[in-house]
Coordinates of C-alpha atoms in Angstrom, one line a residue:
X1 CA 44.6 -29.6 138.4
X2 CA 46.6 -28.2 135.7
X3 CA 50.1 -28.9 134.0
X4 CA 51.6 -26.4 136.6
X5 CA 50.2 -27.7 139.9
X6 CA 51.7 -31.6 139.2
X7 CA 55.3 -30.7 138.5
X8 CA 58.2 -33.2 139.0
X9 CA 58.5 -34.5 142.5
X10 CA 61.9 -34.4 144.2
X11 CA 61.0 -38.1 144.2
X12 CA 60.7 -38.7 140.3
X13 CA 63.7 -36.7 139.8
X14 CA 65.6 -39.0 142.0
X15 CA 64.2 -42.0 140.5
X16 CA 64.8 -41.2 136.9
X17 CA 68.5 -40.2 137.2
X18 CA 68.8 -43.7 139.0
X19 CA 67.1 -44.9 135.4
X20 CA 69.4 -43.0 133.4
X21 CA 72.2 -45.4 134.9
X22 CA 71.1 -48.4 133.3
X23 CA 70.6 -46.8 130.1
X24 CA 73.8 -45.5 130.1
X25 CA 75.2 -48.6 130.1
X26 CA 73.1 -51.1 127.5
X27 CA 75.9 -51.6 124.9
X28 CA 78.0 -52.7 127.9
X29 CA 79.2 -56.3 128.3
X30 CA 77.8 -55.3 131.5
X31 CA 80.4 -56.7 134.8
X32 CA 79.4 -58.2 138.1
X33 CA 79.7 -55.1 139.9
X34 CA 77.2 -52.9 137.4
X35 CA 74.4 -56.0 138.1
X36 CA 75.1 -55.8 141.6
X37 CA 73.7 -52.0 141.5
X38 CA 70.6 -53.1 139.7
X39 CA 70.1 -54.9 142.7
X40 CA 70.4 -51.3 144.7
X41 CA 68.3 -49.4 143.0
X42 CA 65.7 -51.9 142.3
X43 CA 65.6 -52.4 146.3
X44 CA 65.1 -48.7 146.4
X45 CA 62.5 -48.7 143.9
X46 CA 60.3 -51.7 146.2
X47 CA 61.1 -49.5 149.0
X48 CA 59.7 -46.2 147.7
X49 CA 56.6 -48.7 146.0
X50 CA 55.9 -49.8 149.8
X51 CA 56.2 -46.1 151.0
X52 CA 53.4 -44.6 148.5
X53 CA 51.4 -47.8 149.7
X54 CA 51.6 -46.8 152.8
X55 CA 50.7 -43.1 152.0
X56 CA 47.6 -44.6 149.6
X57 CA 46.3 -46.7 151.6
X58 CA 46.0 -43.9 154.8
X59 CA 44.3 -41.6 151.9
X60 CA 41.1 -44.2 151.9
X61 CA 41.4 -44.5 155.5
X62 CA 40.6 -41.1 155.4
X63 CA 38.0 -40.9 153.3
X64 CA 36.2 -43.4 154.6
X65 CA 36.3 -41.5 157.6
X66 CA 35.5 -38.2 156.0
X67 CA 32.3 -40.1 154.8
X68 CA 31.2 -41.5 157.9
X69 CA 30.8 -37.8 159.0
X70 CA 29.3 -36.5 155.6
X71 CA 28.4 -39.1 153.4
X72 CA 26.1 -36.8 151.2
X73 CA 29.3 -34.6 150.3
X74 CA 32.1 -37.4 150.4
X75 CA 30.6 -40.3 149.2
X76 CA 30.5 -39.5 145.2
X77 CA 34.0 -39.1 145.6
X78 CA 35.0 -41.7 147.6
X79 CA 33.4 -44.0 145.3
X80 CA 36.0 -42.9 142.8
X81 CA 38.5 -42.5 144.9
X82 CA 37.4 -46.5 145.0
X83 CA 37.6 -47.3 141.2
X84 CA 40.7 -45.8 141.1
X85 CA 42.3 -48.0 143.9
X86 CA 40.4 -50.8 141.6
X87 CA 42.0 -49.4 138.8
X88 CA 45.2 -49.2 140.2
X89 CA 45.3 -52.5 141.9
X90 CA 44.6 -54.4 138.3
X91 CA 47.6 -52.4 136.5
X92 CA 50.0 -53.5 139.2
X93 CA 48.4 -57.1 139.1
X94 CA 49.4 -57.2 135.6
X95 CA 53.1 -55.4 135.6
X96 CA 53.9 -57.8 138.5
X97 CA 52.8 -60.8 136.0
X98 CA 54.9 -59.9 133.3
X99 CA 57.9 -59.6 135.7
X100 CA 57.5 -62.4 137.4
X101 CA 56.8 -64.1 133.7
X102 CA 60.1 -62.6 132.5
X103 CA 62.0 -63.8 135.7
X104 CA 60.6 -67.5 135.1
X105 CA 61.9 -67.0 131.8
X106 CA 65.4 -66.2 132.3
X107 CA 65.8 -68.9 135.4
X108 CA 63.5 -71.6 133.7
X109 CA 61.8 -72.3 136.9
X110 CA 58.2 -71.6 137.4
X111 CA 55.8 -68.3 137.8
X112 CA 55.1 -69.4 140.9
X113 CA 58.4 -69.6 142.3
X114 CA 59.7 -66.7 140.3
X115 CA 57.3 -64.6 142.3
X116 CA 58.9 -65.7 145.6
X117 CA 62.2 -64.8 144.3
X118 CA 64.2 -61.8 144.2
X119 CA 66.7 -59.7 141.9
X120 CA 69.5 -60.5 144.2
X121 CA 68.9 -64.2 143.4
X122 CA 68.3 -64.0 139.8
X123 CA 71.7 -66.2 138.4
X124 CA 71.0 -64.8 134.9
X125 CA 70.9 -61.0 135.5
X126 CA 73.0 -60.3 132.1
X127 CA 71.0 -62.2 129.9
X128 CA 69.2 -60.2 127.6
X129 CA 68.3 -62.3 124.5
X130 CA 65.3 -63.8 126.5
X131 CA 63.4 -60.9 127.9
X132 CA 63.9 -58.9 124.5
X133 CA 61.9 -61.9 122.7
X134 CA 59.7 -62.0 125.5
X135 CA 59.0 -58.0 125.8
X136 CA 60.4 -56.9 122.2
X137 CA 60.1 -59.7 119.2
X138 CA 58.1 -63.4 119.6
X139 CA 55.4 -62.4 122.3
X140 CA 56.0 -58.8 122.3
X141 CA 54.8 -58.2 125.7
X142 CA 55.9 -55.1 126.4
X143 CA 53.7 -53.8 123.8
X144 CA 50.4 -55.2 125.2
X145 CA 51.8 -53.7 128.4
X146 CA 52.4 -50.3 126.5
X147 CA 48.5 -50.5 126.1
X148 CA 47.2 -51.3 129.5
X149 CA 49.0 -48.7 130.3
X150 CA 48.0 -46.0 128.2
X151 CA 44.0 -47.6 128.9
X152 CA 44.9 -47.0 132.5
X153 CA 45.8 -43.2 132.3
X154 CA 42.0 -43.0 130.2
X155 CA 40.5 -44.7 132.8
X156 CA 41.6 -42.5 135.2
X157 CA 40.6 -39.2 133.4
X158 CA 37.4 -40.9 133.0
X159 CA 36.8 -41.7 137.0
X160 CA 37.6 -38.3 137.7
X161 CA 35.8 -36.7 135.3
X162 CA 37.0 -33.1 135.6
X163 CA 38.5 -30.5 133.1
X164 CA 41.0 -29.6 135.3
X165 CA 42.8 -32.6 135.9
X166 CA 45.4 -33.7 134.2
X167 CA 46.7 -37.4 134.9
X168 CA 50.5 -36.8 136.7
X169 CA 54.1 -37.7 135.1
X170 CA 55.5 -40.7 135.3
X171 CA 53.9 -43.2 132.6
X172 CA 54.8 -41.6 129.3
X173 CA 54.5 -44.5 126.6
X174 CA 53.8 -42.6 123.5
X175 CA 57.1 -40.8 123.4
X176 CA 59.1 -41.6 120.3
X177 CA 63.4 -41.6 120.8
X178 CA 66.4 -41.8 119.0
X179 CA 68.5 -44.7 119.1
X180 CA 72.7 -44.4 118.5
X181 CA 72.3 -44.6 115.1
X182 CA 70.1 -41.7 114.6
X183 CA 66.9 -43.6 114.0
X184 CA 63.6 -43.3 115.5
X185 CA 62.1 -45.8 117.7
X186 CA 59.0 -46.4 120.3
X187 CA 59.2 -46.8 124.0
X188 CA 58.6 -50.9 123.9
X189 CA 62.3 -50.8 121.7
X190 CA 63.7 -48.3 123.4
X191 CA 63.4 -49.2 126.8
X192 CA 63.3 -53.7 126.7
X193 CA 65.5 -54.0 122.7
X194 CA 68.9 -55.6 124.2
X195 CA 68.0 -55.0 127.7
X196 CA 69.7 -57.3 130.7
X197 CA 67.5 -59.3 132.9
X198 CA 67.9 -57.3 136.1
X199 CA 67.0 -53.7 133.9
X200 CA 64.5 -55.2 132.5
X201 CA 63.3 -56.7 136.3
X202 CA 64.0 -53.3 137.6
X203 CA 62.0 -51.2 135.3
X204 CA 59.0 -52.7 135.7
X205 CA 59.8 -52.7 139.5
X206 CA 60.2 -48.5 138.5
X207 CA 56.5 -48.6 136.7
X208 CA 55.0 -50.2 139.5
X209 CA 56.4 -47.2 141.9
X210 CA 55.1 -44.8 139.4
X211 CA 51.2 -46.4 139.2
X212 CA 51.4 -46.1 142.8
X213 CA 52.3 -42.2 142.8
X214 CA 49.9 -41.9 140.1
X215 CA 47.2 -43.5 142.2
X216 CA 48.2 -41.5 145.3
X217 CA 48.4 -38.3 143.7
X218 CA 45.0 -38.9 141.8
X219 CA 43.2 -39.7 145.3
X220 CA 44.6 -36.7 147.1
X221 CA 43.1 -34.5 144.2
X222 CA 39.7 -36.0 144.7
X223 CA 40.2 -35.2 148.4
X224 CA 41.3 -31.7 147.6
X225 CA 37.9 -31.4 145.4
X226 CA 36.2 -31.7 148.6
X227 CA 35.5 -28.4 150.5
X228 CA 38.2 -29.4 153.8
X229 CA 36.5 -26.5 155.3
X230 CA 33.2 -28.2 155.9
X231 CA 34.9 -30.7 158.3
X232 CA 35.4 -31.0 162.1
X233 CA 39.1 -30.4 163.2
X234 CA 38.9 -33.4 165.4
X235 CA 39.0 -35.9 162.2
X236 CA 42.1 -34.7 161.1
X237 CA 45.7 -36.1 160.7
X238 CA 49.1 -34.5 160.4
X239 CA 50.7 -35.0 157.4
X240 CA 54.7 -35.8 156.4
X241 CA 55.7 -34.9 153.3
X242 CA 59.7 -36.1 153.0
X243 CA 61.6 -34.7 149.9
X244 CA 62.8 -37.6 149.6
X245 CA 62.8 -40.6 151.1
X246 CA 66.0 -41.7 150.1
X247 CA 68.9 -39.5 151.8
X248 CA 73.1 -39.7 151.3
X249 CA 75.2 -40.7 154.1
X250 CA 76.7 -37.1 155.4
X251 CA 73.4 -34.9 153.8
X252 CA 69.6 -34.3 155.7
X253 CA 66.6 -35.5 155.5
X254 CA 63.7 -32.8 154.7
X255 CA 60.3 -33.0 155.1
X256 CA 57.3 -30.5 155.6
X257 CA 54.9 -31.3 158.2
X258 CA 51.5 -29.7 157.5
X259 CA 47.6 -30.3 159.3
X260 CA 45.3 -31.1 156.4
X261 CA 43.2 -28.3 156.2
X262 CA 44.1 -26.1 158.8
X263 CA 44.3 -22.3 158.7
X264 CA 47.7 -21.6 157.8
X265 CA 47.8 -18.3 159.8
X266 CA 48.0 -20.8 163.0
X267 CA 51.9 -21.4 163.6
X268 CA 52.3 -25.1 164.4
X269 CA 54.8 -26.8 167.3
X270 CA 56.6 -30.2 166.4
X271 CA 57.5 -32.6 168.9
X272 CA 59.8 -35.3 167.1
X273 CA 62.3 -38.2 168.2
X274 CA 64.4 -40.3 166.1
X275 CA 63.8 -44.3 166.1
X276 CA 60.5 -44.7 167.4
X277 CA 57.4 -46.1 166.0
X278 CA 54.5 -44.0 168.0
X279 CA 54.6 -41.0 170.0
X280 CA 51.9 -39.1 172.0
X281 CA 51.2 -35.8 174.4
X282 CA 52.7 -37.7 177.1
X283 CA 56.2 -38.5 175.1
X284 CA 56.6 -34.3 175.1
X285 CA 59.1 -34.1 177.6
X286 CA 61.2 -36.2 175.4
X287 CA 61.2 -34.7 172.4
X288 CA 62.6 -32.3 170.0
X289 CA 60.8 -29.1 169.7
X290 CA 60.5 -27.5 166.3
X291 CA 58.3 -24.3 165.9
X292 CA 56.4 -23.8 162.6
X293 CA 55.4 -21.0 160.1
X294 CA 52.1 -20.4 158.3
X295 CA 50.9 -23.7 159.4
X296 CA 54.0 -25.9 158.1
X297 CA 56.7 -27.0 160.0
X298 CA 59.5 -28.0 157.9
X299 CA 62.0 -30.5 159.8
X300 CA 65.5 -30.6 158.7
X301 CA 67.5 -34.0 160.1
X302 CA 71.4 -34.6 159.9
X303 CA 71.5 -38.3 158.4
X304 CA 74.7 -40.5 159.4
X305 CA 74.0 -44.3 159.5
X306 CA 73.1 -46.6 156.6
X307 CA 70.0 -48.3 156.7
X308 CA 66.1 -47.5 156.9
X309 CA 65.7 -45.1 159.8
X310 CA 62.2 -43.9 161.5
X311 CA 60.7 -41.4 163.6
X312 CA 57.3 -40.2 165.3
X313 CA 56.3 -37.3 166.9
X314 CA 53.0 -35.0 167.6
X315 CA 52.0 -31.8 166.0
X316 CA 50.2 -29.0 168.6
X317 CA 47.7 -26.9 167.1
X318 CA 45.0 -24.4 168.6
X319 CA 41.7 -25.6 167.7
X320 CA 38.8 -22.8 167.3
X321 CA 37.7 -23.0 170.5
X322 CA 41.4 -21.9 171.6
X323 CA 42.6 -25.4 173.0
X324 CA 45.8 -26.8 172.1
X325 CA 45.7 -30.6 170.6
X326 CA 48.2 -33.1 169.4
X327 CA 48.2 -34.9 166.5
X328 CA 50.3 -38.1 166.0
X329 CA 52.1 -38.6 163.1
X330 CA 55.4 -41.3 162.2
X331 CA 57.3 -41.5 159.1
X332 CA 60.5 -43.7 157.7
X333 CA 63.3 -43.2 155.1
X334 CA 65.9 -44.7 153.9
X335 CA 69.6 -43.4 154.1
X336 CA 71.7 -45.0 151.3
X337 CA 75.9 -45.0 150.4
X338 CA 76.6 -42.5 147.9
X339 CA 76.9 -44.0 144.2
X340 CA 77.3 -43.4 140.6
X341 CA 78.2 -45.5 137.8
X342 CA 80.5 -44.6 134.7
X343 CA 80.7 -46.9 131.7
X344 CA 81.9 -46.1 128.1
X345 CA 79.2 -46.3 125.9
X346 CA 81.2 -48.9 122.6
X347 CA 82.6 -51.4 124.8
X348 CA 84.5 -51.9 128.4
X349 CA 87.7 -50.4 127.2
X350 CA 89.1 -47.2 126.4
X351 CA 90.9 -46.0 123.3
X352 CA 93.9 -43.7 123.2
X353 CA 93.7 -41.0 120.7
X354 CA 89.9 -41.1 119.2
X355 CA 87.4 -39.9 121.2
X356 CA 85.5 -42.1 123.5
X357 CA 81.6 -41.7 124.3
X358 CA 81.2 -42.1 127.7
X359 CA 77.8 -41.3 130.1
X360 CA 77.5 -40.8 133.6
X361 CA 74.7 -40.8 135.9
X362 CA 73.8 -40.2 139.3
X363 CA 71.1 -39.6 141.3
X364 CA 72.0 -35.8 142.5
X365 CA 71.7 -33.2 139.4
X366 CA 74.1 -33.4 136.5
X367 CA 75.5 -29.9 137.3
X368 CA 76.4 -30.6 140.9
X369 CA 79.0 -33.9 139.4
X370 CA 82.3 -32.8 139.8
X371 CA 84.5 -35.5 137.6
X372 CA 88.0 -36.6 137.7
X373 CA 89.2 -38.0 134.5
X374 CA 92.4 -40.0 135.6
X375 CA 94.8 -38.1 132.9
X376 CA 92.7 -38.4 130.0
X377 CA 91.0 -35.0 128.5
X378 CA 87.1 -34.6 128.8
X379 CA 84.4 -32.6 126.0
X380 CA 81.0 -32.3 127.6
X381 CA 78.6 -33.3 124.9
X382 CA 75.5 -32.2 127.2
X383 CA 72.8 -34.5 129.2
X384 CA 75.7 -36.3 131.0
X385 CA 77.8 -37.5 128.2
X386 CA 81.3 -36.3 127.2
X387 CA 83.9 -37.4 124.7
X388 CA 87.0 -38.8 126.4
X389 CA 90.3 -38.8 124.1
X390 CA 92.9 -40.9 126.2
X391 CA 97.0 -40.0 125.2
X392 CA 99.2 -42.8 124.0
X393 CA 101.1 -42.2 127.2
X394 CA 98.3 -44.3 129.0
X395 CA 98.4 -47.2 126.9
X396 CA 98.7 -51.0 128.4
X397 CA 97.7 -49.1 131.8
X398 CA 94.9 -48.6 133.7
X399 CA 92.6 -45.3 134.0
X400 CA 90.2 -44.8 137.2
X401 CA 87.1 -42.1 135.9
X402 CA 86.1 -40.9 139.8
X403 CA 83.4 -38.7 140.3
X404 CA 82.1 -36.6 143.4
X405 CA 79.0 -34.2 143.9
X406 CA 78.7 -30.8 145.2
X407 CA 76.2 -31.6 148.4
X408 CA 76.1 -27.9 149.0
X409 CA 78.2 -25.6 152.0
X410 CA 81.4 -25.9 150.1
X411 CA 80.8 -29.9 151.1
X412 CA 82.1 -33.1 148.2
X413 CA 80.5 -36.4 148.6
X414 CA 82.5 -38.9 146.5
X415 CA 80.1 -41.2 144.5
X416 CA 82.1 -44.1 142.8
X417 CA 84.5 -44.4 141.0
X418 CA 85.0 -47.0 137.3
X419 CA 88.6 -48.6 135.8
X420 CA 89.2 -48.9 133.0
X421 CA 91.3 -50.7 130.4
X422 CA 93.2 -48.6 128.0
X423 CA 94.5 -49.8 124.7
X424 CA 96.0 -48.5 121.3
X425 CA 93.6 -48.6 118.2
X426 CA 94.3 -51.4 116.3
X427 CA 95.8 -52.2 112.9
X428 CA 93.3 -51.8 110.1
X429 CA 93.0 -54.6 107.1
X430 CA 93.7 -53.1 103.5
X431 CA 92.1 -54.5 100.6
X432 CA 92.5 -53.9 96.7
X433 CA 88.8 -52.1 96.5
X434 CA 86.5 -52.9 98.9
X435 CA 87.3 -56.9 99.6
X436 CA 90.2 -58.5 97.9
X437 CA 92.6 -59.3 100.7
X438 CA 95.7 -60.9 98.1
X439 CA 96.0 -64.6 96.8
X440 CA 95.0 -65.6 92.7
X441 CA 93.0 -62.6 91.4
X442 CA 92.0 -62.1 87.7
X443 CA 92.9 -59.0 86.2
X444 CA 89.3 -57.6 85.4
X445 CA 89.0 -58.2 89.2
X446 CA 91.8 -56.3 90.7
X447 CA 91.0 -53.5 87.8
X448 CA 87.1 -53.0 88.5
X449 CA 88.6 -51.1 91.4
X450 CA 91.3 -49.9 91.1
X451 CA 92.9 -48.4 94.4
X452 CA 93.6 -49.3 97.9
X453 CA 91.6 -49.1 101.0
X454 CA 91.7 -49.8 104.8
X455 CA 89.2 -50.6 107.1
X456 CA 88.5 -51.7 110.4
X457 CA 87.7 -55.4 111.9
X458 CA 83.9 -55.9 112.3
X459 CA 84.2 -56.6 115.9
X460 CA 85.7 -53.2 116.5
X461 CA 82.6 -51.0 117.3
X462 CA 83.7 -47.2 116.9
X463 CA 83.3 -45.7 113.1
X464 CA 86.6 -45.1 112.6
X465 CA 87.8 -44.2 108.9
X466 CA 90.8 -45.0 107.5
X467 CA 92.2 -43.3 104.2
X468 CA 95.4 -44.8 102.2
X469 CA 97.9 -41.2 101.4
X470 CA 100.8 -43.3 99.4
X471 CA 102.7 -46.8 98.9
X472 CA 104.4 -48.6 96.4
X473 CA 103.3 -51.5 93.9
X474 CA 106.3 -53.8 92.2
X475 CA 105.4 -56.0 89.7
X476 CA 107.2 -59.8 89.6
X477 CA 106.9 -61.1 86.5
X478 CA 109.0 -64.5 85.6
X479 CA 110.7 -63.8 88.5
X480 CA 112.3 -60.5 87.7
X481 CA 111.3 -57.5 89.8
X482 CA 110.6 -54.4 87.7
X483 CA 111.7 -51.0 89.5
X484 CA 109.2 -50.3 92.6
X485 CA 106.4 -47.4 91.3
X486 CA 105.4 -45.6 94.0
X487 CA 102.3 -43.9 94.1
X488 CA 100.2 -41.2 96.4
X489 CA 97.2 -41.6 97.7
X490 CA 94.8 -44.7 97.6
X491 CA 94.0 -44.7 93.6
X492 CA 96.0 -47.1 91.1
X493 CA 98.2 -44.4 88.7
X494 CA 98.0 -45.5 84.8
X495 CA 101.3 -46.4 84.8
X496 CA 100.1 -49.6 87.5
X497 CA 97.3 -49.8 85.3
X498 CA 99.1 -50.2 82.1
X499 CA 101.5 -52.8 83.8
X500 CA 98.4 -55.0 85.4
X501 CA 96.4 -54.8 82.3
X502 CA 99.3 -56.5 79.8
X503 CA 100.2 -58.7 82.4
X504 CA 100.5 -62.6 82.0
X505 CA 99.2 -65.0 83.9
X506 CA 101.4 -65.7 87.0
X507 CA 103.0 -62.3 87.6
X508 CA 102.9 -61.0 91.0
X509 CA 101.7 -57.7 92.3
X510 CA 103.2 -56.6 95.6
X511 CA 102.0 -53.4 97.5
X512 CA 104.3 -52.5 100.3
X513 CA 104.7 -49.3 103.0
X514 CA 101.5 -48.8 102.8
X515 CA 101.0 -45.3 104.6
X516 CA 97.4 -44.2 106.3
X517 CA 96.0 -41.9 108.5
X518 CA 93.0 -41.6 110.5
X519 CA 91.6 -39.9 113.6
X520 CA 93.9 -42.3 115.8
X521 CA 96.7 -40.8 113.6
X522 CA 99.5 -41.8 111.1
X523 CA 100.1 -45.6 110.7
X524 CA 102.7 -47.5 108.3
X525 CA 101.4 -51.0 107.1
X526 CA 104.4 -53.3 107.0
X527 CA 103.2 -56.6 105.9
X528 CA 103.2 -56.4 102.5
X529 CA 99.9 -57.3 100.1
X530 CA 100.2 -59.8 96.8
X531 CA 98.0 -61.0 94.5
X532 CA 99.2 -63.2 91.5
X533 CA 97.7 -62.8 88.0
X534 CA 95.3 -65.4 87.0

């Protein structure tokens, strides 16, 4: 199997956009609702786990079978088709571990009882300081996981043992990234550093999913090594193969119904019904008929209910001797609300004026969003990020980002929708140099830097520069004000310098209407700045 015959599946696509959510929102003091939809789409992600079980677990079925009837051919490959379930099963053994470790953890209850619990009952879902210990700095589990990983996907090109096989997507842990500050970092940091409980919960929940699809897809290449040909048609099964199994309110579900190796110049009939579990010959009369093409028949189902939905049906083929026989098959799905989340990247607020980072992700593609930014003015930066600059107008009010998808046919499905708080920049600090805010200063002090500067609070997260473009300085000295110098720019002129330099002890400095500028525009500081001469 090479690179080009193990692309993407519909499946993986789906998943990772629902990752991207998460990600987009790590610097977030993340809110109730935004750990609520962890709980979503880690349900998802146990649901699609239990669905590639299902599909696994009928892959050995069939081998054993296949076996029974030539063991000679199909019993070297079944017995890897066996380590790899071995394999498999001892990977998932340990990723459950280290969840249910982490959940024990964060609740302070025991492994035991964290393994009976679930994300929705998880009080701590927002703390983050104990699983980045536990995955990223004291025990640094996520890097022994990072390796039983990477042994796994060796072990599998070892079972296999073929040129030609390449192990599929999904468990990439050698990838280096970028964090926000530009600097490089490995998967362990950049997927579990400063990570909430429930993401943290919900990605291994996602790496579980993928071990499974690995394990599935690895099987069904072993089966495919086998010449199908050589087999009797009566042993065979139909197959469903959904697009996905998770389906919007208001869209279809797809799936392609195929016989395992059957001549695909035969044109297959399906016989499906919606909600039931089994379905024979018998059931014919009361069933939907669906003709098929080059031995596929591809069923297309209008979705409208919420929930996990089922179906079953038979699959009519002409066997050689020119007889027509059914095949049973059943399948399940899940039909989910619509949802996206948007969060701004710095903090819960937006600013007016400067431009605010802000992602969005969904699980449909990125092209098919169509976004309404509630008055503020959008820049798409590319990957699902834009830079939102919010007018002064907006200020003290609040903004509602909605966004909808193109679902094809000229059709809009709304996805969500996100307030947010909007607020003014806030006043800079200015300082004589880098750090002297006023009070008793000695001269040597105030003159090793001579000029004014004005900078942000700390706590306020964007890099937002501020330069000083004029004020005025009057000197007090024995109470008598000398005339007011005023001066452009940030920089002392000599004249200040002179006066500062042959000053006494106990003279006053004042610097008032302090003028700056910055992105979030012109500012006047008011509140004058002392210092007195030591």
């Amino acid at each position: 199997m090479g690179a080009t015959n193990c692309p993407e599946t519909p499946r993986q696509k789906m998943i990772g956009m629902m990752y991207l959510v998460y990600l987009a929102l790590l610097a977030l003091n993340v809110s109730k609702d935004i750990l609520d939809a962890f709980v979503t789409v880690n349900d998802a992600m146990e649901q699609t786990t239990t669905n590639f079980t299902t599909k696994v677990d009928q892959s050995y079925a069939i081998f054993d079978m296949q076996e029974q009837n030539a063991p000679e051919k199909v019993k070297p490959f079944n017995d890897k088709a066996k380590q790899v379930k071995k394999a498999s099963q001892d990977l998932i053994a340990y990723l459950t571990d280290a969840r249910d470790e982490m959940y024990a953890r964060v609740e302070g209850c025991t492994k035991e009882e964290a393994a009976k619990a679930t994300l929705q009952e998880m009080k701590s879902k927002d703390d983050y300081e104990k699983p980045t210990n536990f995955f990223c700095i004291k025990e640094k589990k996520a890097y022994e996981m990072q390796e039983k990983i990477g042994a796994y996907k060796k072990e599998l090109i070892k079972i296999v043992n073929d040129e030609k096989y390449i192990v599929p997507k999904g468990l990439e842990v050698d990838a280096k990234y970028m964090d926000n500050d530009k600097h490089e970092e490995d998967w362990v940091f950049h997927n579990f550093n400063h990570i909430v409980a429930a993401a943290s919960y919900t990605l291994i929940n996602k790496l579980i999913g993928e071990v499974k699809n690995i394990e599935f897809e690895t099987v069904d290449y072993l089966m495919k090594a086998i010449d199908a040909g050589s087999f009797k048609f009566d042993n065979i099964q139909a197959k469903v193969i959904p697009n996905s199994r998770i389906v919007f309110s208001g869209d279809h579900f797809e799936a392609d119904i195929i016989v395992a190796a059957y001549d695909s110049r035969q044109n297959p009939v399906v016989y499906w019904g919606p909600g039931r579990d089994t379905a024979s010959r018998n059931d014919i009369d009361k069933l939907t008929k669906v003709e098929g093409q080059e031995g596929v028949v591809r069923l297309s189902i209008p979705t409208g209910g919420i929930g996990d939905q089922k179906l079953a049906g038979v699959i009519m083929m002409q066997t050689p001797d020119g007889k027509d026989t059914c095949y049973s098959f059943n399948t399940s799905y899940t039909v989910t609300k619509p949802s996206a989340a948007v969060a701004a990247e710095k903090m819960n607020v937006l600013y007016t004026v400067i431009g605010n980072p802000v992602s969005i992700a969904a699980p449909v593609a990125p092209e098919k969003l169509r976004i309404s930014w509630g008055g503020a003015n959008a820049t798409s930066l590319g990957g699902g990020r834009y830079n939102v600059t919010v007018p002064t107008s907006l200020s003290g009010k609040e903004l509602i980002i909605s966004v909808s998808a193109d679902v094809g046919g000229g059709k809009t499905q709304k996805m969500g929708e996100t307030k947010f708080r909007v607020k003014n920049v806030p006043e800079p600090s200015v300082f004589i140099g880098g750090n002297i805010t006023g009070g008793k200063q000695p001269k040597d002090a105030i003159l090793a830097n001579p000029m004014l500067t004005a900078k942000m609070s700390p706590d306020f997260n964007f890099e937002l520069r501020w330069s000083v473009t004029s004020y005025k300085a009057t000197v007090i000295k024995g109470g008598v004000e000398d005339a007011p110098i005023v001066i452009n720019g940030g920089r002392f002129n000599d004249q200040l310098v002179s006066k500062i330099r042959s000053a006494t002890s106990g003279t006053i400095v004042e610097f008032s209407d302090i003028n700056i500028n910055s992105e979030a525009g012109k500012r006047t500081i008011q509140r004058p700045l002392s210092v007195r001469i030591r």
